[in-house]
Every structure is written in structure tokens, then in C-alpha cells.
């Protein structure tokens, strides 16, 4: 690890290599971690991950860049085997290093690192190897000493912290925290040693956007729609910190992508749905706040309307639908061939992903699909996708239903989708194929081998299999 300043390059660590890795992601994106270097708010200190992989077994990968192919070994912790050991160091301008005193099992997880605004403390979400217990811990950035356990979360399946603490404006001790502890991802406020729930309901917070300039409100994107949740769409919301009251800021209906600027008070919302490629709106949140108590309304301003880039092409219809399996609603998407004739029989390509942390079907342009699906439809296929149990944004129970039985409930839901297809008079039930990548590759191989005869052909890309 080196630190480059304007006129100086300073080496901080000297023992890297031979199984020691500095400054890289250690526990991967499952915990929301995308890097291994964490500057303090004022830039006076740098926290970093140190990963010791010495106990992790080597796994050979063959490179075909040379002829004949040569094996190169990588550190790869197979399921159930030893994982790496992680510590967190802190350095300053002098280059001195203090390590946080995270005593415990070598294979614990140190996730979601955050600095306090005054740079005096480090906060992290500790998770055990079984991933069914989380503790939010506080450490001194001066000495590395443990300063306190703020709260913990446990679940008989798993806990999954994915967002570090975010401090309230002008605060060094009080912060917001995201958690699925009530079954849906919501925002909680930690003040004076008490954690209280701010947002509630059968919807999820999909993204925290920031605070307003007054520090009395926060903005977030969500699956909230009216009084209920709709996982196919997104609604930006304004939440009053004092009482949790919510004002919806949606510019219409569909999927929204949001950019927030606290200084200007402007929220830019990109809106898309099945019938609209992409419209950009500007919302003056300061005006919204002014109108909250008097019942007025600040109307969004249309900034840009993007016309369909394929309006001159003969593209078939894309539809969203809902079917049921085991009494549970499952979302589906269908691409139809151009000039579709319901009196004819069509072969079907089932495109599947089916894994956690992903949602294939959304009320956005092309239903969350892509032009390859429209292309296949133009070749005379119906292209069908179903989001089974285990996929994202439907609540914690919907996603964790597949815990330690990957492929079982997912297959049941996918086969319910096939039964739905077979009930349609225009589907050729003898010509249904299945295709997917990664977890979708695993699903393809599972569906082909564990339910033989249902699909005529399967194409598995990058399958996660033995």
C-alpha cells in the first residue's frame, strides 16, 4: 500500500504478497462491499483491508492464452473450507499503522465500514461465518480499541447487512441504518443509544439518496406505491425524520432512476415504463417541503423526452403478467413475435436467471428485458421469463425461501411457468427451450436434468455447478 500526495510517494506496508493482500475488496458484493480503501471524511486518515489468504487452499485454473494451456493457481475458499483472515488497518500522514482490535474467529466477516464525521471512530457490521448474526460495533480510530456494541441482529436463516451507517446531518454519534429485520428493507434511526424504525410497510427501500439541506428530511427510492408495495416499479419518497411521514415524489408510474443534489434541492428522476423509453424530470424538493403542511403540490418539470429508438422497426408486443404457484404471486414477462397470430403455434424460449440479488422483470422499457429477446421474437419465438422465489425486491421471506435448498423452490416456480405456457393455445408445448447465464446456467442444467422431457433443449452459459 502506497499513498501518493502532491510531491511525495510514501510506502505504507512492506509485507504484501505471498498470501497477504492490501486495500482490496475482501468479502465481496454480497455485503455491499466494492472496495478496500476508506478515506476519512476530511482525508486525514485512511482505513484499509488487510487480507491473509495463507490458509486458503490453491485452486488451479487453466489458461488457454498459451499453447499448450498452463495451470495457474488461485486462492479459492471452497464451501466449508478455510476462508481468509481479515483485519482493518488505519494510517495517517506519518505512515504509522494502527489495527482495529477485532478479536474473534479467523473467518469472521468485517463488513460495511464507516467513519464518524469527526474521524474519531470506525463503525463496522461484524457477521459470523454462519451469517446468522450481525453486531454493529464501534472502534477508536486513534488506538483501534473496541468502544462498544451498539446493537445486533439475528435470524435463523441469515442476516445480510449491505449498507454502512450514514450519519445524520451535523451529528457524530447518531445515524441511520438499513435493515430487513421486519421482513422488508427499511430505514432505522439510531439516536441516544436507541434504534427506532423510521419507514414501515410491505415495501422496501431500494436506495438511500441523501438528506435535504435543512437536515429535517431524507430522500430515498422505494417500491412504495400509494399505500402498498409494487416491486415492478420504483417511487422516490421524501421522509420527515421527526415522525416518519412520507411524501411521494413520483413523476408518473414505472421504474425511476434518481439523482439528488442537496445544494440545489433538485431531484432528477429518470422514468421508464413499458410504453415509454425514458423521460427525465426535475423536482424541486424545497418547494415540495414548503407545500407539505399547506397541502399544495410542486409539479415535476419535464427535462427531456427520449423517443423510442426502435419505433421504425417491426417489433412485437412485450407484456407483463402475474401467475401463482403455492399461492404466491410470480411476475412474468413475454416477448411476442411481430404480426403475432393467436391461431398459430409458436415455440418458446424460456430465459431464466432465478438467483438472489436480481430482478429480471420490471415495469420499464422492454419490461427489463433486452433487444436480444426482441430479436429472438422476430425469428418466430415467444420469449418468456419468470422471477421465481429467491429473486430480489419482494421482501426478505420471498428471497430467503431458497435458503440451503438452491434450485428446489426455484424449479417449482419455473415449472409452474411452463404449465402456464402449456395452457396457452398458441404455445407449441413440444418446443419449449430454456436458457440462462450464471445462476441461470445452474437453473438451466437443473431443469434439464431434474425434470427431463419438459424442455426440448437447454443452453447453459457460465453455470454455477460442480
mmCIF file of C-alpha atoms in Angstrom, residues 196-458:
data_model
loop_
_atom_site.group_PDB
_atom_site.id
_atom_site.type_symbol
_atom_site.label_atom_id
_atom_site.label_comp_id
_atom_site.label_asym_id
_atom_site.label_seq_id
_atom_site.Cartn_x
_atom_site.Cartn_y
_atom_site.Cartn_z
ATOM 1 C CA UNK A 196 -36.114 3.141 16.120
ATOM 2 C CA UNK A 197 -37.827 2.321 12.829
ATOM 3 C CA UNK A 198 -38.445 5.282 10.523
ATOM 4 C CA UNK A 199 -40.092 3.714 7.447
ATOM 5 C CA UNK A 200 -42.595 0.853 7.700
ATOM 6 C CA UNK A 201 -44.829 -1.213 5.437
ATOM 7 C CA UNK A 202 -44.919 -4.034 2.898
ATOM 8 C CA UNK A 203 -42.485 -2.314 0.567
ATOM 9 C CA UNK A 204 -38.729 -1.884 0.515
ATOM 10 C CA UNK A 205 -36.276 0.989 0.429
ATOM 11 C CA UNK A 206 -34.181 0.296 -2.673
ATOM 12 C CA UNK A 207 -31.785 3.243 -2.369
ATOM 13 C CA UNK A 208 -30.950 5.946 0.162
ATOM 14 C CA UNK A 209 -30.401 9.173 -1.791
ATOM 15 C CA UNK A 210 -29.416 11.685 0.908
ATOM 16 C CA UNK A 211 -30.699 14.407 3.217
ATOM 17 C CA UNK A 212 -32.196 17.762 2.360
ATOM 18 C CA UNK A 213 -30.256 20.927 3.161
ATOM 19 C CA UNK A 214 -32.232 21.610 6.347
ATOM 20 C CA UNK A 215 -31.385 18.156 7.709
ATOM 21 C CA UNK A 216 -35.035 17.525 8.578
ATOM 22 C CA UNK A 217 -35.837 15.158 5.703
ATOM 23 C CA UNK A 218 -34.221 12.304 3.856
ATOM 24 C CA UNK A 219 -34.820 11.103 0.306
ATOM 25 C CA UNK A 220 -34.954 7.510 -0.864
ATOM 26 C CA UNK A 221 -36.139 5.372 -3.742
ATOM 27 C CA UNK A 222 -38.589 2.603 -2.937
ATOM 28 C CA UNK A 223 -41.151 0.070 -4.110
ATOM 29 C CA UNK A 224 -43.853 2.094 -2.358
ATOM 30 C CA UNK A 225 -46.897 2.840 -4.480
ATOM 31 C CA UNK A 226 -49.810 4.510 -2.752
ATOM 32 C CA UNK A 227 -50.495 2.576 0.443
ATOM 33 C CA UNK A 228 -48.891 -0.666 -0.758
ATOM 34 C CA UNK A 229 -45.777 -2.008 -2.407
ATOM 35 C CA UNK A 230 -45.204 -2.723 -6.080
ATOM 36 C CA UNK A 231 -41.900 -4.453 -6.790
ATOM 37 C CA UNK A 232 -42.289 -3.848 -10.535
ATOM 38 C CA UNK A 233 -41.944 -0.094 -10.064
ATOM 39 C CA UNK A 234 -39.973 2.489 -8.058
ATOM 40 C CA UNK A 235 -41.227 5.568 -6.253
ATOM 41 C CA UNK A 236 -38.882 8.247 -4.854
ATOM 42 C CA UNK A 237 -40.052 9.411 -1.430
ATOM 43 C CA UNK A 238 -39.389 12.258 0.988
ATOM 44 C CA UNK A 239 -39.337 11.150 4.650
ATOM 45 C CA UNK A 240 -39.593 13.531 7.610
ATOM 46 C CA UNK A 241 -37.058 12.443 10.233
ATOM 47 C CA UNK A 242 -39.118 13.653 13.182
ATOM 48 C CA UNK A 243 -42.123 11.393 12.593
ATOM 49 C CA UNK A 244 -41.501 9.202 9.522
ATOM 50 C CA UNK A 245 -44.254 10.841 7.464
ATOM 51 C CA UNK A 246 -43.822 10.190 3.739
ATOM 52 C CA UNK A 247 -44.435 12.301 0.647
ATOM 53 C CA UNK A 248 -44.246 10.507 -2.698
ATOM 54 C CA UNK A 249 -42.220 12.318 -5.354
ATOM 55 C CA UNK A 250 -43.026 10.113 -8.350
ATOM 56 C CA UNK A 251 -43.306 11.808 -11.711
ATOM 57 C CA UNK A 252 -45.501 9.038 -13.071
ATOM 58 C CA UNK A 253 -45.564 5.287 -12.922
ATOM 59 C CA UNK A 254 -42.780 2.847 -13.791
ATOM 60 C CA UNK A 255 -39.116 2.411 -12.891
ATOM 61 C CA UNK A 256 -37.267 5.501 -11.667
ATOM 62 C CA UNK A 257 -33.543 6.298 -11.594
ATOM 63 C CA UNK A 258 -32.776 9.204 -9.271
ATOM 64 C CA UNK A 259 -30.003 11.753 -8.834
ATOM 65 C CA UNK A 260 -30.172 14.104 -5.847
ATOM 66 C CA UNK A 261 -28.345 17.414 -5.349
ATOM 67 C CA UNK A 262 -28.691 18.709 -1.792
ATOM 68 C CA UNK A 263 -27.267 22.145 -2.536
ATOM 69 C CA UNK A 264 -29.738 22.963 -5.317
ATOM 70 C CA UNK A 265 -32.609 20.998 -3.809
ATOM 71 C CA UNK A 266 -33.284 19.392 -7.193
ATOM 72 C CA UNK A 267 -34.108 15.733 -7.682
ATOM 73 C CA UNK A 268 -33.626 14.461 -11.238
ATOM 74 C CA UNK A 269 -35.880 11.492 -11.942
ATOM 75 C CA UNK A 270 -35.483 9.287 -14.993
ATOM 76 C CA UNK A 271 -38.767 7.484 -15.606
ATOM 77 C CA UNK A 272 -39.341 4.472 -17.825
ATOM 78 C CA UNK A 273 -42.185 2.013 -18.320
ATOM 79 C CA UNK A 274 -43.375 -0.487 -20.896
ATOM 80 C CA UNK A 275 -44.761 2.270 -23.113
ATOM 81 C CA UNK A 276 -42.104 4.946 -22.528
ATOM 82 C CA UNK A 277 -38.367 4.532 -23.198
ATOM 83 C CA UNK A 278 -37.111 7.262 -20.849
ATOM 84 C CA UNK A 279 -38.282 10.663 -19.652
ATOM 85 C CA UNK A 280 -36.247 12.936 -17.373
ATOM 86 C CA UNK A 281 -37.976 15.163 -14.807
ATOM 87 C CA UNK A 282 -36.760 17.795 -12.383
ATOM 88 C CA UNK A 283 -38.459 18.020 -8.981
ATOM 89 C CA UNK A 284 -37.826 20.996 -6.697
ATOM 90 C CA UNK A 285 -37.784 19.276 -3.316
ATOM 91 C CA UNK A 286 -37.547 22.584 -1.451
ATOM 92 C CA UNK A 287 -40.874 23.561 -2.987
ATOM 93 C CA UNK A 288 -42.333 20.188 -2.066
ATOM 94 C CA UNK A 289 -41.293 20.725 1.562
ATOM 95 C CA UNK A 290 -42.915 24.175 1.575
ATOM 96 C CA UNK A 291 -46.189 22.696 0.322
ATOM 97 C CA UNK A 292 -46.274 19.665 2.658
ATOM 98 C CA UNK A 293 -48.015 21.394 5.547
ATOM 99 C CA UNK A 294 -50.336 23.568 3.448
ATOM 100 C CA UNK A 295 -51.483 20.817 1.105
ATOM 101 C CA UNK A 296 -50.029 22.293 -2.071
ATOM 102 C CA UNK A 297 -48.172 20.453 -4.779
ATOM 103 C CA UNK A 298 -44.914 21.082 -6.655
ATOM 104 C CA UNK A 299 -45.241 19.715 -10.168
ATOM 105 C CA UNK A 300 -42.318 17.943 -11.862
ATOM 106 C CA UNK A 301 -40.761 19.685 -14.839
ATOM 107 C CA UNK A 302 -40.113 17.597 -17.943
ATOM 108 C CA UNK A 303 -36.465 17.990 -18.952
ATOM 109 C CA UNK A 304 -36.127 15.507 -21.782
ATOM 110 C CA UNK A 305 -38.331 13.007 -23.561
ATOM 111 C CA UNK A 306 -36.466 10.246 -25.365
ATOM 112 C CA UNK A 307 -38.379 8.770 -28.253
ATOM 113 C CA UNK A 308 -38.307 5.059 -28.934
ATOM 114 C CA UNK A 309 -35.077 4.192 -30.786
ATOM 115 C CA UNK A 310 -36.859 1.222 -32.408
ATOM 116 C CA UNK A 311 -40.083 2.955 -33.481
ATOM 117 C CA UNK A 312 -39.294 2.359 -37.155
ATOM 118 C CA UNK A 313 -38.741 -1.372 -36.658
ATOM 119 C CA UNK A 314 -41.366 -4.089 -36.657
ATOM 120 C CA UNK A 315 -41.077 -5.131 -33.005
ATOM 121 C CA UNK A 316 -43.597 -7.406 -31.350
ATOM 122 C CA UNK A 317 -45.565 -6.697 -28.185
ATOM 123 C CA UNK A 318 -43.988 -7.062 -24.719
ATOM 124 C CA UNK A 319 -46.348 -7.821 -21.828
ATOM 125 C CA UNK A 320 -46.111 -8.275 -18.058
ATOM 126 C CA UNK A 321 -48.312 -10.736 -16.231
ATOM 127 C CA UNK A 322 -48.718 -12.464 -12.860
ATOM 128 C CA UNK A 323 -49.251 -16.175 -12.237
ATOM 129 C CA UNK A 324 -49.420 -18.118 -8.990
ATOM 130 C CA UNK A 325 -47.598 -21.106 -7.502
ATOM 131 C CA UNK A 326 -48.183 -22.347 -3.954
ATOM 132 C CA UNK A 327 -50.498 -19.353 -3.549
ATOM 133 C CA UNK A 328 -47.670 -16.890 -4.245
ATOM 134 C CA UNK A 329 -47.773 -14.260 -6.997
ATOM 135 C CA UNK A 330 -44.949 -14.578 -9.521
ATOM 136 C CA UNK A 331 -44.165 -11.937 -12.147
ATOM 137 C CA UNK A 332 -43.730 -12.929 -15.798
ATOM 138 C CA UNK A 333 -42.668 -11.154 -18.987
ATOM 139 C CA UNK A 334 -43.430 -12.225 -22.551
ATOM 140 C CA UNK A 335 -41.967 -11.014 -25.849
ATOM 141 C CA UNK A 336 -44.316 -11.826 -28.733
ATOM 142 C CA UNK A 337 -43.296 -12.150 -32.399
ATOM 143 C CA UNK A 338 -44.228 -9.284 -34.721
ATOM 144 C CA UNK A 339 -47.516 -9.962 -36.514
ATOM 145 C CA UNK A 340 -48.414 -12.445 -33.759
ATOM 146 C CA UNK A 341 -51.335 -14.726 -34.733
ATOM 147 C CA UNK A 342 -53.052 -16.415 -31.747
ATOM 148 C CA UNK A 343 -54.391 -19.142 -34.045
ATOM 149 C CA UNK A 344 -50.847 -20.360 -34.770
ATOM 150 C CA UNK A 345 -48.482 -22.424 -32.611
ATOM 151 C CA UNK A 346 -45.184 -20.846 -31.554
ATOM 152 C CA UNK A 347 -42.047 -22.356 -29.962
ATOM 153 C CA UNK A 348 -40.922 -20.750 -26.696
ATOM 154 C CA UNK A 349 -37.530 -19.713 -25.349
ATOM 155 C CA UNK A 350 -37.658 -19.500 -21.537
ATOM 156 C CA UNK A 351 -34.910 -17.099 -20.410
ATOM 157 C CA UNK A 352 -34.107 -17.666 -16.720
ATOM 158 C CA UNK A 353 -31.845 -16.189 -14.060
ATOM 159 C CA UNK A 354 -33.641 -17.039 -10.841
ATOM 160 C CA UNK A 355 -30.943 -16.189 -8.300
ATOM 161 C CA UNK A 356 -30.747 -13.814 -5.318
ATOM 162 C CA UNK A 357 -29.987 -10.100 -5.653
ATOM 163 C CA UNK A 358 -31.521 -9.845 -9.113
ATOM 164 C CA UNK A 359 -34.889 -8.899 -10.587
ATOM 165 C CA UNK A 360 -35.433 -9.649 -14.270
ATOM 166 C CA UNK A 361 -38.933 -8.247 -14.652
ATOM 167 C CA UNK A 362 -39.730 -4.566 -14.152
ATOM 168 C CA UNK A 363 -42.205 -2.050 -15.486
ATOM 169 C CA UNK A 364 -39.581 -0.304 -17.563
ATOM 170 C CA UNK A 365 -38.804 -0.166 -21.302
ATOM 171 C CA UNK A 366 -38.822 -3.720 -22.705
ATOM 172 C CA UNK A 367 -40.012 -4.912 -19.295
ATOM 173 C CA UNK A 368 -36.445 -5.109 -18.044
ATOM 174 C CA UNK A 369 -35.513 -7.343 -20.984
ATOM 175 C CA UNK A 370 -33.251 -6.560 -23.919
ATOM 176 C CA UNK A 371 -33.096 -6.404 -27.691
ATOM 177 C CA UNK A 372 -31.793 -9.981 -27.979
ATOM 178 C CA UNK A 373 -35.208 -11.088 -26.716
ATOM 179 C CA UNK A 374 -36.961 -8.887 -29.258
ATOM 180 C CA UNK A 375 -34.642 -10.287 -31.925
ATOM 181 C CA UNK A 376 -35.495 -13.883 -30.989
ATOM 182 C CA UNK A 377 -39.165 -12.955 -31.084
ATOM 183 C CA UNK A 378 -38.650 -11.555 -34.568
ATOM 184 C CA UNK A 379 -37.386 -15.009 -35.564
ATOM 185 C CA UNK A 380 -40.712 -16.550 -34.597
ATOM 186 C CA UNK A 381 -40.194 -17.466 -30.949
ATOM 187 C CA UNK A 382 -42.137 -16.405 -27.882
ATOM 188 C CA UNK A 383 -39.557 -15.358 -25.248
ATOM 189 C CA UNK A 384 -40.758 -15.877 -21.678
ATOM 190 C CA UNK A 385 -39.207 -15.022 -18.281
ATOM 191 C CA UNK A 386 -40.436 -15.610 -14.730
ATOM 192 C CA UNK A 387 -38.968 -14.231 -11.492
ATOM 193 C CA UNK A 388 -39.133 -17.150 -9.061
ATOM 194 C CA UNK A 389 -38.822 -17.209 -5.287
ATOM 195 C CA UNK A 390 -35.297 -16.246 -4.292
ATOM 196 C CA UNK A 391 -35.177 -13.219 -6.594
ATOM 197 C CA UNK A 392 -34.914 -9.668 -5.309
ATOM 198 C CA UNK A 393 -37.143 -6.798 -4.196
ATOM 199 C CA UNK A 394 -40.114 -8.849 -2.973
ATOM 200 C CA UNK A 395 -39.204 -8.869 0.720
ATOM 201 C CA UNK A 396 -36.910 -10.942 2.916
ATOM 202 C CA UNK A 397 -39.126 -14.032 3.156
ATOM 203 C CA UNK A 398 -39.569 -14.239 -0.625
ATOM 204 C CA UNK A 399 -35.805 -14.091 -1.107
ATOM 205 C CA UNK A 400 -34.696 -16.362 1.737
ATOM 206 C CA UNK A 401 -37.232 -19.100 0.903
ATOM 207 C CA UNK A 402 -34.471 -20.882 -1.054
ATOM 208 C CA UNK A 403 -32.031 -20.951 1.891
ATOM 209 C CA UNK A 404 -29.869 -24.113 1.788
ATOM 210 C CA UNK A 405 -32.032 -25.712 -0.896
ATOM 211 C CA UNK A 406 -30.953 -23.836 -4.001
ATOM 212 C CA UNK A 407 -32.787 -24.985 -7.110
ATOM 213 C CA UNK A 408 -35.803 -26.600 -5.393
ATOM 214 C CA UNK A 409 -38.429 -23.857 -4.999
ATOM 215 C CA UNK A 410 -36.935 -22.012 -7.960
ATOM 216 C CA UNK A 411 -37.551 -25.067 -10.151
ATOM 217 C CA UNK A 412 -41.067 -25.467 -8.798
ATOM 218 C CA UNK A 413 -41.870 -21.881 -9.767
ATOM 219 C CA UNK A 414 -40.257 -22.202 -13.195
ATOM 220 C CA UNK A 415 -42.225 -25.390 -13.898
ATOM 221 C CA UNK A 416 -45.395 -23.538 -12.890
ATOM 222 C CA UNK A 417 -44.426 -21.065 -15.602
ATOM 223 C CA UNK A 418 -44.150 -23.919 -18.102
ATOM 224 C CA UNK A 419 -47.596 -25.186 -17.101
ATOM 225 C CA UNK A 420 -48.934 -21.681 -17.698
ATOM 226 C CA UNK A 421 -47.316 -21.645 -21.146
ATOM 227 C CA UNK A 422 -48.801 -25.039 -21.985
ATOM 228 C CA UNK A 423 -52.270 -23.714 -21.124
ATOM 229 C CA UNK A 424 -51.987 -21.132 -23.904
ATOM 230 C CA UNK A 425 -53.450 -22.277 -27.216
ATOM 231 C CA UNK A 426 -50.768 -20.527 -29.235
ATOM 232 C CA UNK A 427 -47.801 -22.271 -27.498
ATOM 233 C CA UNK A 428 -46.220 -25.367 -29.057
ATOM 234 C CA UNK A 429 -45.699 -27.392 -25.869
ATOM 235 C CA UNK A 430 -43.349 -29.804 -27.659
ATOM 236 C CA UNK A 431 -40.885 -26.996 -28.474
ATOM 237 C CA UNK A 432 -40.045 -25.201 -25.202
ATOM 238 C CA UNK A 433 -36.361 -24.423 -24.612
ATOM 239 C CA UNK A 434 -34.585 -22.922 -21.584
ATOM 240 C CA UNK A 435 -31.538 -20.632 -21.485
ATOM 241 C CA UNK A 436 -29.710 -18.683 -18.804
ATOM 242 C CA UNK A 437 -26.344 -17.431 -17.590
ATOM 243 C CA UNK A 438 -24.549 -17.830 -14.223
ATOM 244 C CA UNK A 439 -27.286 -18.768 -11.729
ATOM 245 C CA UNK A 440 -29.456 -19.029 -14.839
ATOM 246 C CA UNK A 441 -26.942 -21.547 -16.199
ATOM 247 C CA UNK A 442 -27.306 -23.558 -12.985
ATOM 248 C CA UNK A 443 -31.084 -23.311 -13.336
ATOM 249 C CA UNK A 444 -30.880 -24.474 -16.963
ATOM 250 C CA UNK A 445 -28.820 -27.562 -16.108
ATOM 251 C CA UNK A 446 -31.046 -28.306 -13.101
ATOM 252 C CA UNK A 447 -34.254 -28.007 -15.100
ATOM 253 C CA UNK A 448 -32.876 -30.190 -17.898
ATOM 254 C CA UNK A 449 -31.570 -32.956 -15.630
ATOM 255 C CA UNK A 450 -34.124 -32.950 -12.799
ATOM 256 C CA UNK A 451 -37.239 -32.528 -14.938
ATOM 257 C CA UNK A 452 -36.310 -34.415 -18.118
ATOM 258 C CA UNK A 453 -38.658 -34.139 -21.071
ATOM 259 C CA UNK A 454 -40.163 -30.773 -20.107
ATOM 260 C CA UNK A 455 -37.762 -28.748 -22.222
ATOM 261 C CA UNK A 456 -36.703 -29.806 -25.695
ATOM 262 C CA UNK A 457 -33.313 -28.072 -25.421
ATOM 263 C CA UNK A 458 -31.258 -26.134 -22.864
#
